[in-house]
mmCIF file of C-alpha atoms and ligand atoms in Angstrom:
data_model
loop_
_atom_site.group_PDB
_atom_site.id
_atom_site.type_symbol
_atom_site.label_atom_id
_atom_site.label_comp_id
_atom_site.label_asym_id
_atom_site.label_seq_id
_atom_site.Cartn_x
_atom_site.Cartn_y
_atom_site.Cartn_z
ATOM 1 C CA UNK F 6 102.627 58.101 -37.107
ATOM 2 C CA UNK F 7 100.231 58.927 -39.789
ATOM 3 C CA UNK F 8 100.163 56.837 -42.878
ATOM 4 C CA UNK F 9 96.692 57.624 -44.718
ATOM 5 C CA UNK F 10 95.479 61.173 -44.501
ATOM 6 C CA UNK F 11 92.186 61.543 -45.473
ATOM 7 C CA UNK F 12 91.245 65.143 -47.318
ATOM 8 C CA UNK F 13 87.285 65.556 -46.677
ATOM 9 C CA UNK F 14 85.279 63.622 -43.869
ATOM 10 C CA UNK F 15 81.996 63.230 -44.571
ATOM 11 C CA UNK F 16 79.561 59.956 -45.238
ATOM 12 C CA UNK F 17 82.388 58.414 -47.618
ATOM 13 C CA UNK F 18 85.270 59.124 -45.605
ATOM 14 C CA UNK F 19 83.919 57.797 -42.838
ATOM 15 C CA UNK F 20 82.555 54.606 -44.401
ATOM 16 C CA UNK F 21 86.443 53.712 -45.545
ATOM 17 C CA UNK F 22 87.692 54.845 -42.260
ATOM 18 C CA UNK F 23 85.455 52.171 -40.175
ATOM 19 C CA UNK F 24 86.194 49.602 -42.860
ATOM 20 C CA UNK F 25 90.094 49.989 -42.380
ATOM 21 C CA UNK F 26 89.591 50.163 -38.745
ATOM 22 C CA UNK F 27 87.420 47.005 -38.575
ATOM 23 C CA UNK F 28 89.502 44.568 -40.901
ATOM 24 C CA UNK F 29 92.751 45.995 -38.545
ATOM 25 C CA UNK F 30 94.278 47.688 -41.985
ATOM 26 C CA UNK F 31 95.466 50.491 -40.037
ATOM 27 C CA UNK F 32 95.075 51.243 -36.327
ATOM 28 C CA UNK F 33 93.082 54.580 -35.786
ATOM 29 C CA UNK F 34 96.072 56.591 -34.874
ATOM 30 C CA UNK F 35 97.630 55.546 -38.178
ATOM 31 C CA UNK F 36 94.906 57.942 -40.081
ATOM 32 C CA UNK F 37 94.375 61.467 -40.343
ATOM 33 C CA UNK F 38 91.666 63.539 -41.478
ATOM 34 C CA UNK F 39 90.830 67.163 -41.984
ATOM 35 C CA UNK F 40 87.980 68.941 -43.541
ATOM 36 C CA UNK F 41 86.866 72.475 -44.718
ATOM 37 C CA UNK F 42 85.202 73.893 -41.493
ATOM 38 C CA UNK F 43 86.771 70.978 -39.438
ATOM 39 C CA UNK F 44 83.287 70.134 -37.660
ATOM 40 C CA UNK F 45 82.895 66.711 -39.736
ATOM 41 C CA UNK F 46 86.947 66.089 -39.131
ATOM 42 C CA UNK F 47 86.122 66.650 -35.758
ATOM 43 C CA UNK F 48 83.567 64.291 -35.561
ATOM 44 C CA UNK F 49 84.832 61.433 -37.513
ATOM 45 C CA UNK F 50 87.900 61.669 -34.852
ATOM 46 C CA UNK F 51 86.001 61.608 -31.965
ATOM 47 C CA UNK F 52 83.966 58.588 -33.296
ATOM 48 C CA UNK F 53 86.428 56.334 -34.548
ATOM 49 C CA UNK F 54 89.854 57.499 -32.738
ATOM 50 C CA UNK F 55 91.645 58.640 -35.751
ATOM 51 C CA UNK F 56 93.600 61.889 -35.645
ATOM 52 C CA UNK F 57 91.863 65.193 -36.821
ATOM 53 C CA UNK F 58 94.970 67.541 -38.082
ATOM 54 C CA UNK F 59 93.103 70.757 -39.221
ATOM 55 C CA UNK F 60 96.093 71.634 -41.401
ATOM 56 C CA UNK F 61 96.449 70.152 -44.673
ATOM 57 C CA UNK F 62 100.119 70.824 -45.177
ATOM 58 C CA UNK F 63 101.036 68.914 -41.797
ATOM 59 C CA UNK F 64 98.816 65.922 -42.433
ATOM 60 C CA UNK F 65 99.774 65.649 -46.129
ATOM 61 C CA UNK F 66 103.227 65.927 -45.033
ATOM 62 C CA UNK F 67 103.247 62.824 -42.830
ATOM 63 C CA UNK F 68 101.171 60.423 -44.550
ATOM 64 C CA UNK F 69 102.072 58.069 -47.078
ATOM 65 C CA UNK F 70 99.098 58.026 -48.515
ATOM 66 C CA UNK F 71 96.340 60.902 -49.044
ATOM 67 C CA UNK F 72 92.766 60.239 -50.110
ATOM 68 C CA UNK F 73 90.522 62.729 -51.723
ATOM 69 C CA UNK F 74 87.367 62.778 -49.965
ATOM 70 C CA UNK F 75 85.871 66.198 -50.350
ATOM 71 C CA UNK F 76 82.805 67.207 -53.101
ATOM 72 C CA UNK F 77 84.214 66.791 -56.284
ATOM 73 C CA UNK F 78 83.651 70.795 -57.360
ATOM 74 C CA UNK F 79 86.033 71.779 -54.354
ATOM 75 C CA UNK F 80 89.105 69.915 -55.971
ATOM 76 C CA UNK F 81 89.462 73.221 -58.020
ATOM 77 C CA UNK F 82 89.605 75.378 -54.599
ATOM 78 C CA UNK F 83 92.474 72.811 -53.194
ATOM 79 C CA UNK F 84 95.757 75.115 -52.403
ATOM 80 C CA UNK F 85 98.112 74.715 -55.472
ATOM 81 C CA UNK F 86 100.741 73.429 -52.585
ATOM 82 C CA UNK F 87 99.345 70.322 -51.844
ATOM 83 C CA UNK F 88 101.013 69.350 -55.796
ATOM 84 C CA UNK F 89 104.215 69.614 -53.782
ATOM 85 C CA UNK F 90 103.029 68.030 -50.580
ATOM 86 C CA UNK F 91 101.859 65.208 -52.402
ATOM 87 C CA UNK F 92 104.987 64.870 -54.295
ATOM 88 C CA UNK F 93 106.452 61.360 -54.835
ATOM 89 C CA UNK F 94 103.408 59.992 -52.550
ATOM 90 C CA UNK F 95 100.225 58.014 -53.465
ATOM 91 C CA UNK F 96 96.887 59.809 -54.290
ATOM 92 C CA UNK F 97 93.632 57.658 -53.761
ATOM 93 C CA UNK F 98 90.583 60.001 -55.305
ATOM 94 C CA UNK F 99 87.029 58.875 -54.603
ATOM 95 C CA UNK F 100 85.784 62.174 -56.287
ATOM 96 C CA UNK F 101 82.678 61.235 -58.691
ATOM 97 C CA UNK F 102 83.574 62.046 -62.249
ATOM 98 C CA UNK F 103 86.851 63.573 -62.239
ATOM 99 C CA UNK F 104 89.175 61.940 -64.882
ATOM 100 C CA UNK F 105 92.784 60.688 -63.647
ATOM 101 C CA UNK F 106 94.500 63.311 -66.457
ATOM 102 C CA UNK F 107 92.327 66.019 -64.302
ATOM 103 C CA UNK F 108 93.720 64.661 -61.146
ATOM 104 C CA UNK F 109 97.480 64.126 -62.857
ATOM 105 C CA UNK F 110 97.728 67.609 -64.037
ATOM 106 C CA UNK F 111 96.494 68.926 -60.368
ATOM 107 C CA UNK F 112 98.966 66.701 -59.333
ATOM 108 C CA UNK F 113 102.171 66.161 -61.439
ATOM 109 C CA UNK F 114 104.724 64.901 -58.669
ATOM 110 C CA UNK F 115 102.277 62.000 -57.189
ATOM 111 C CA UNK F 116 104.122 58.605 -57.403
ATOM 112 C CA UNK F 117 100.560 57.322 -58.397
ATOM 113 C CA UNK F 118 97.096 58.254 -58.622
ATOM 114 C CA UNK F 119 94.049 55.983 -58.324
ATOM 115 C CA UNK F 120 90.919 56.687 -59.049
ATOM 116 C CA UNK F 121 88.553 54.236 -57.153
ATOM 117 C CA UNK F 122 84.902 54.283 -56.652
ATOM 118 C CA UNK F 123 83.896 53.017 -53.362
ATOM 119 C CA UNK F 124 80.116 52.518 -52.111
ATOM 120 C CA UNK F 125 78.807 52.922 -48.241
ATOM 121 C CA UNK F 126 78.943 49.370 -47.272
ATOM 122 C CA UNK F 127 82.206 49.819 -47.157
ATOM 123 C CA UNK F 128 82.073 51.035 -43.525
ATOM 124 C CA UNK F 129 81.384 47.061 -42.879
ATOM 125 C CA UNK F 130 83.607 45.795 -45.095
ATOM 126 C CA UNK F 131 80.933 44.467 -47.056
ATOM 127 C CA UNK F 132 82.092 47.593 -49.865
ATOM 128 C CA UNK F 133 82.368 47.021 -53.869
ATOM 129 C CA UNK F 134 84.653 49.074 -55.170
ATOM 130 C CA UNK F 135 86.041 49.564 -58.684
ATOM 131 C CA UNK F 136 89.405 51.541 -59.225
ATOM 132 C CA UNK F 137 92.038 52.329 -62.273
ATOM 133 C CA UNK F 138 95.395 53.465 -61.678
ATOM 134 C CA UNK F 139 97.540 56.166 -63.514
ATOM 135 C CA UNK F 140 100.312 53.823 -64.247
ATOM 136 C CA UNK F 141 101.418 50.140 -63.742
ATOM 137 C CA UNK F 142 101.791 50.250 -60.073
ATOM 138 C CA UNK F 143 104.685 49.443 -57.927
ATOM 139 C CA UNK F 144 104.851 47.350 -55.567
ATOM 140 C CA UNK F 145 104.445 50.122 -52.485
ATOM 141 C CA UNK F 146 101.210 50.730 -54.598
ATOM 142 C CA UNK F 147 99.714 47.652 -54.708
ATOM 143 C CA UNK F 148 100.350 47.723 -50.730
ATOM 144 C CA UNK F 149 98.257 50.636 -50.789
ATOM 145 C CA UNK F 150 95.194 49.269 -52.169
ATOM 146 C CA UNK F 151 95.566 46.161 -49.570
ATOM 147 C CA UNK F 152 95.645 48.581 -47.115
ATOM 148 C CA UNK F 153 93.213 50.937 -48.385
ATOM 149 C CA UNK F 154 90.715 49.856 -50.388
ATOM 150 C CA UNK F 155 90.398 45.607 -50.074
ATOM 151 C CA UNK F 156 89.591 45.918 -46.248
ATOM 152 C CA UNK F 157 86.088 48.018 -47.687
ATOM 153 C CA UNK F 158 85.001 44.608 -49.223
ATOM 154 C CA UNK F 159 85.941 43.234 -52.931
ATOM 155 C CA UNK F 160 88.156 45.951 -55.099
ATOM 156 C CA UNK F 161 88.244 44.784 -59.114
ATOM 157 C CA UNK F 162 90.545 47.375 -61.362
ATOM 158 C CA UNK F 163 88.697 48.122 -64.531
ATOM 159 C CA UNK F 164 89.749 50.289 -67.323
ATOM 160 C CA UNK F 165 89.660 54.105 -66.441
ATOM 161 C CA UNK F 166 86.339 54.544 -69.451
ATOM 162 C CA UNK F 167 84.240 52.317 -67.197
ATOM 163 C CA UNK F 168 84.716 53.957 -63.495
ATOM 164 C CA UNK F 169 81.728 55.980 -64.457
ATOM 165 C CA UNK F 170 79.359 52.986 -65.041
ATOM 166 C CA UNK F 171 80.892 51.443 -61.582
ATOM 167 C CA UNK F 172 79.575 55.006 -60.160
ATOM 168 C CA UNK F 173 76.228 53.924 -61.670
ATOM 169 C CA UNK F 174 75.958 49.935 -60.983
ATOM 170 C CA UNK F 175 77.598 50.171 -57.163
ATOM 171 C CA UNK F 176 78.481 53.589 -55.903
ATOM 172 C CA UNK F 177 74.870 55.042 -56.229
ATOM 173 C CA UNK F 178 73.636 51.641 -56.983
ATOM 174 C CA UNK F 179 73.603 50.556 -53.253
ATOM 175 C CA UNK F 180 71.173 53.631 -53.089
ATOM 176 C CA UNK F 181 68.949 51.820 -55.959
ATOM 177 C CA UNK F 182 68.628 48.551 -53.935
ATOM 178 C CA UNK F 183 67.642 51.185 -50.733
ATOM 179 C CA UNK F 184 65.182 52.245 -52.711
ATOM 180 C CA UNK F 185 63.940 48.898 -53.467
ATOM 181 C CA UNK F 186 63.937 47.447 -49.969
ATOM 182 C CA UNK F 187 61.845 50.916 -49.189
ATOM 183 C CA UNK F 188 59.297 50.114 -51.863
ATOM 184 C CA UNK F 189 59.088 45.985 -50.241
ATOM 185 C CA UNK F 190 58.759 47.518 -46.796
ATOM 186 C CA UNK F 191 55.821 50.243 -47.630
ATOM 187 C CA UNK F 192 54.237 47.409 -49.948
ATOM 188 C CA UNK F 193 54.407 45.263 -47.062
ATOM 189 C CA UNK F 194 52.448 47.937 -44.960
ATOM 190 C CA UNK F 195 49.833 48.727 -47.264
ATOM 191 C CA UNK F 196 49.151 44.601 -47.198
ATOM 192 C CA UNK F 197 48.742 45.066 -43.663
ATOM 193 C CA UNK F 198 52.123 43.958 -41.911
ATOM 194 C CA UNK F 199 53.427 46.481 -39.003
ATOM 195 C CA UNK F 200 55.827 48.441 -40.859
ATOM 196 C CA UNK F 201 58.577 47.377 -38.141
ATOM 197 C CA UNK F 202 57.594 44.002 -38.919
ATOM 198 C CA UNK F 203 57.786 44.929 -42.685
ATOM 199 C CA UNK F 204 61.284 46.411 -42.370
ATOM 200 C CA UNK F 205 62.358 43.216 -41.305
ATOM 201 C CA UNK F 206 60.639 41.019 -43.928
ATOM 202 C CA UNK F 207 62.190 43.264 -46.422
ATOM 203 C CA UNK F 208 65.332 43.627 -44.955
ATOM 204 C CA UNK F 209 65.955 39.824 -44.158
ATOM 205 C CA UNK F 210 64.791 39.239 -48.213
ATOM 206 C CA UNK F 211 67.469 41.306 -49.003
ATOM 207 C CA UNK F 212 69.782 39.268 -47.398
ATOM 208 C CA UNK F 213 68.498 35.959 -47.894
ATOM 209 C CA UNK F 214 68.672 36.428 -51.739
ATOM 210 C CA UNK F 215 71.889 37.957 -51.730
ATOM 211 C CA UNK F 216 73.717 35.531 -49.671
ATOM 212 C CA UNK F 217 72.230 32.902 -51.518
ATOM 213 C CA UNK F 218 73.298 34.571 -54.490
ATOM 214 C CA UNK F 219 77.005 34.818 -53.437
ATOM 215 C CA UNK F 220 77.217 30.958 -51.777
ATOM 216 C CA UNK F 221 75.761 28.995 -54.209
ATOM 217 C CA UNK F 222 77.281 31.173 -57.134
ATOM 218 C CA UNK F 223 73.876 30.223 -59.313
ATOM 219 C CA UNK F 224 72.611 32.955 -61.638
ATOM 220 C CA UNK F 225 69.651 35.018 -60.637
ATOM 221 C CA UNK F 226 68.306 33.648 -63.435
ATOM 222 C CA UNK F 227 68.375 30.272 -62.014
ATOM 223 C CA UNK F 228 67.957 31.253 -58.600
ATOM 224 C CA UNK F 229 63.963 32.647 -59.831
ATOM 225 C CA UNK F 230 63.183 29.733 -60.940
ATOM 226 C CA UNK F 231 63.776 27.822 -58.079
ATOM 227 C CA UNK F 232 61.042 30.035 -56.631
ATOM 228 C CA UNK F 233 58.632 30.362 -59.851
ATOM 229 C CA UNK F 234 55.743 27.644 -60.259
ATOM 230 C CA UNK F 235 53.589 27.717 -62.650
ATOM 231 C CA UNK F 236 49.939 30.171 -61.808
ATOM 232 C CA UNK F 237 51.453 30.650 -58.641
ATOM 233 C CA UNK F 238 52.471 34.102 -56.429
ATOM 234 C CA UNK F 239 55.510 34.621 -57.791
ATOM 235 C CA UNK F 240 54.693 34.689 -61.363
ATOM 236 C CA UNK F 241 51.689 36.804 -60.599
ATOM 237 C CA UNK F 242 54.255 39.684 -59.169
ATOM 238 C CA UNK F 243 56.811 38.573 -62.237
ATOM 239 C CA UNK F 244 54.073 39.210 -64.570
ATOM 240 C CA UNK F 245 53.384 42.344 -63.082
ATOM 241 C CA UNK F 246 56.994 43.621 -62.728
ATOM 242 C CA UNK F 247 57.344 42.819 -66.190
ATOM 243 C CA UNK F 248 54.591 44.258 -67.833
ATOM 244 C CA UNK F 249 55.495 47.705 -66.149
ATOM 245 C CA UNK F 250 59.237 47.715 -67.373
ATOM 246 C CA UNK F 251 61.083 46.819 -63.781
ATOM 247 C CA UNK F 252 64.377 45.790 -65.785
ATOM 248 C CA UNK F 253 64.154 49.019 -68.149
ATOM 249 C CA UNK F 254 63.661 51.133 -64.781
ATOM 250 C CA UNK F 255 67.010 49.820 -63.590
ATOM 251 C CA UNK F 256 68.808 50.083 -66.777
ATOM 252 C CA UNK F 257 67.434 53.208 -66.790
ATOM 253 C CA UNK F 258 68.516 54.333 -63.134
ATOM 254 C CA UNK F 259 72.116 53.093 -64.082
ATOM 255 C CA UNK F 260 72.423 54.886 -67.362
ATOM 256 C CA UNK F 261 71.491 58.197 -65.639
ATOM 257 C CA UNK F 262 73.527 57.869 -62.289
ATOM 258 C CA UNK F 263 76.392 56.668 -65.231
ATOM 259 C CA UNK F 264 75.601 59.761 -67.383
ATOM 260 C CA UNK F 265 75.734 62.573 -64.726
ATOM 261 C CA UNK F 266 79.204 60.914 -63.982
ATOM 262 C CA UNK F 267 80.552 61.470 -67.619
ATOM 263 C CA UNK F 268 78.630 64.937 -67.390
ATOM 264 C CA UNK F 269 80.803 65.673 -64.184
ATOM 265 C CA UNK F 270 83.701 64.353 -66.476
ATOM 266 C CA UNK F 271 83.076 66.549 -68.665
ATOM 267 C CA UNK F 272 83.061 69.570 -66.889
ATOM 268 C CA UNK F 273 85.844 68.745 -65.391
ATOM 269 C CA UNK F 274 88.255 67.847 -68.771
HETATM 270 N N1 LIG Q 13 78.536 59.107 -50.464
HETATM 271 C C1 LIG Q 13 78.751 58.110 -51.324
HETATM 272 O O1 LIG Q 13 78.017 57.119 -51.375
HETATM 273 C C2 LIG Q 13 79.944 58.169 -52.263
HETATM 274 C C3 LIG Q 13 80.304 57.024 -52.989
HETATM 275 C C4 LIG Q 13 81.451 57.073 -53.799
HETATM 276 C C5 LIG Q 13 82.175 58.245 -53.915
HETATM 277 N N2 LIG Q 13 81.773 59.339 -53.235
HETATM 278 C C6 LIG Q 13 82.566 60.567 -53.378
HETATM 279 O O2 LIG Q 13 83.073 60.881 -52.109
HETATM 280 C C7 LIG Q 13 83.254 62.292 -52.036
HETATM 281 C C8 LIG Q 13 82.661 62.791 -50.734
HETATM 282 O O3 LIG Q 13 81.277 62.487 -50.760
HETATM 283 P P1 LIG Q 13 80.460 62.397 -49.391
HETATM 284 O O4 LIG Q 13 79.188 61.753 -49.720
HETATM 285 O O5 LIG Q 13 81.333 61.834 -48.315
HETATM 286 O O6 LIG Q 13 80.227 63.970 -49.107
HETATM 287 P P2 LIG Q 13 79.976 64.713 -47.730
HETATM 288 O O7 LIG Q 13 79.433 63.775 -46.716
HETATM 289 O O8 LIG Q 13 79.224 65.957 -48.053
HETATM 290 O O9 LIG Q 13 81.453 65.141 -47.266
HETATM 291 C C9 LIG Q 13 82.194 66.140 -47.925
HETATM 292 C C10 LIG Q 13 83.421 66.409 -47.072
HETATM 293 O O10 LIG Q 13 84.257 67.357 -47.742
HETATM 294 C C11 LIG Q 13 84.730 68.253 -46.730
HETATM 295 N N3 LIG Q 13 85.245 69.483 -47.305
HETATM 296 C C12 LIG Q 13 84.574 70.570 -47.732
HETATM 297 N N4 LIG Q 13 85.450 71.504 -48.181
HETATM 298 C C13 LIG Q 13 86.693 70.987 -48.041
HETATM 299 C C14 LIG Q 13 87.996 71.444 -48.309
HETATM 300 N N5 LIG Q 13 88.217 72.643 -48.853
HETATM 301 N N6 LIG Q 13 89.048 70.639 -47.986
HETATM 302 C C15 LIG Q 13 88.852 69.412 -47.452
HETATM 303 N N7 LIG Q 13 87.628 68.920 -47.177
HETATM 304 C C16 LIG Q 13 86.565 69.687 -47.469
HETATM 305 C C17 LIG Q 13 83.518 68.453 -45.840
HETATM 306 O O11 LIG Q 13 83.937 69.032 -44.625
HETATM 307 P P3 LIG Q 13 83.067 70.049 -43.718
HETATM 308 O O12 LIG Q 13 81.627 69.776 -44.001
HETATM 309 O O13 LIG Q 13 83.446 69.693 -42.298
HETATM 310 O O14 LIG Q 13 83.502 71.395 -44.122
HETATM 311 C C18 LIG Q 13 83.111 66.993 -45.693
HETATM 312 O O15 LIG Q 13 83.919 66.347 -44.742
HETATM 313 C C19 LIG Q 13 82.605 62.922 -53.261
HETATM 314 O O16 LIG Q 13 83.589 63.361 -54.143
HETATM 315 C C20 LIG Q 13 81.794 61.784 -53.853
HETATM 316 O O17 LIG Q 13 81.782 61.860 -55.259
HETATM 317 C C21 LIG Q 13 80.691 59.337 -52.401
#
């Protein structure tokens, strides 16, 4: 029997999916998926041995629980009977930017509605994902996000007005920190280092520094000065970073990635 139907299966759809799977949440033939041509249904079913039920109606139907999982510009094109398919059942909404008072008057009859903002790592469980709800939840709901979204890696509730810095700090943030382990591994080529060789210096600093982060619980700040000495490498490439604005960049990159989220919101009031 179906319990979570998800609506969309693309890259973040299929990151949840493996992350339910893999922390035993829900078997595979407890979820359901469909999408708008079916091909990337049909291949998230044959790869993780969920069920791929083309129509909407019959998938909504049985599930529980259905999770918005499509672009968030196609939630307008959705068939106005999924309101009454959905009725008295849980709505999960990863969509990027669309308000829960957007998704509430799509959907009036929906026991609940959360709006959660999940990142790729969540297809190892290793997620961060921030989420508000409509309304105090029931029980059954809190159930939901146990089985929904902590198996994707840590889940905090914040209030609804912050979702769209979460978009910026951890949904496209994990792409940020990409981008930075990109720039280590390159640097490390043009120093010389075989770029597979790089890839792992740079991968296995990731790593290191954020395990070391998590375990010990010590601030960054703390944690760089266990590394700094005085005229030595590291505060040669501090200086440097410094000097060129590395923390404005980031604050930068998590404004914008925050402020095409409220655009989106906006558009979508
Ligand atoms: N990717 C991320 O890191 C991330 C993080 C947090 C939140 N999100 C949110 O997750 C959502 C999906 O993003 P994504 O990156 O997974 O996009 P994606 O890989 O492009 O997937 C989009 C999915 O929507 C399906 N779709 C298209 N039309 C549909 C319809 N009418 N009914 C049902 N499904 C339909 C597509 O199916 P076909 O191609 O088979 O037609 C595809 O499975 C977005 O709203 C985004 O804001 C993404």
């Amino acid at each position: 029997m179906i319990k979570v139907a998800f609506l969309g299966a693309g890259r973040m759809a299929e990151a949840m999916v493996r992350g339910m799977i893999a922390q035993q949440a829900c078997r595979p033939e407890e979820i359901g998926c469909m999408s708008g041509s079916g091909k990337t249904a049909r291949t998230l079913a044959e790869a993780t041995g969920i069920h791929h039920v083309p129509d909407m109606r019959e998938l909504v139907t049985e599930a529980a629980t259905s999770i918005l999982a499509f672009k968030p510009h196609q939630l307008q094109s959705m068939p106005p009977s999924l309101a009454d398919w959905t009725a008295g059942k849980c709505i999960i909404s990863v969509l990027a930017g669309i308000p829960i008072h957007r998704l509430f008057h799509q959907f009036p009859m929906a026991e609940n509605i959360i709006r959660a903002m999940p990142n790729t790592p969540s297809a190892i469980s290793q997620g961060m994902t921030g989420y508000s709800w409509l309304k105090a939840p029931e029980l059954s709901a809190e159930r939901i996000i146990e089985q929904v979204l902590v198996p994707l890696g840590p889940a905090i509730e914040v209030e609804e007005r912050l979702i769209d810095a979460v978009t910026g700090i951890s949904g496209s943030g994990v792409a940020f920190v990409f981008e930075f382990v990109r720039g280590l591994r390159n640097a490390g080529v043009i120093q010389g280092i075989p770029e597979d060789k790089a890839h792992t210096f740079a991968i296995q600093t990731l790593l290191g520094a954020a395990m070391l982060l998590k375990q010990t619980g010590q601030s960054p700040e703390d944690l760089i000065a266990q590394v700094v000495s005085k005229g030595g490498t590291t505060e040669a490439g501090l200086t440097y970073l410094n000097s060129e604005g590395f923390e404005e960049l980031i604050h930068g990159a998590v404004a914008a990635a925050t402020h095409r989220s409220q655009e989106i919101s906006g558009h979508f009031q």
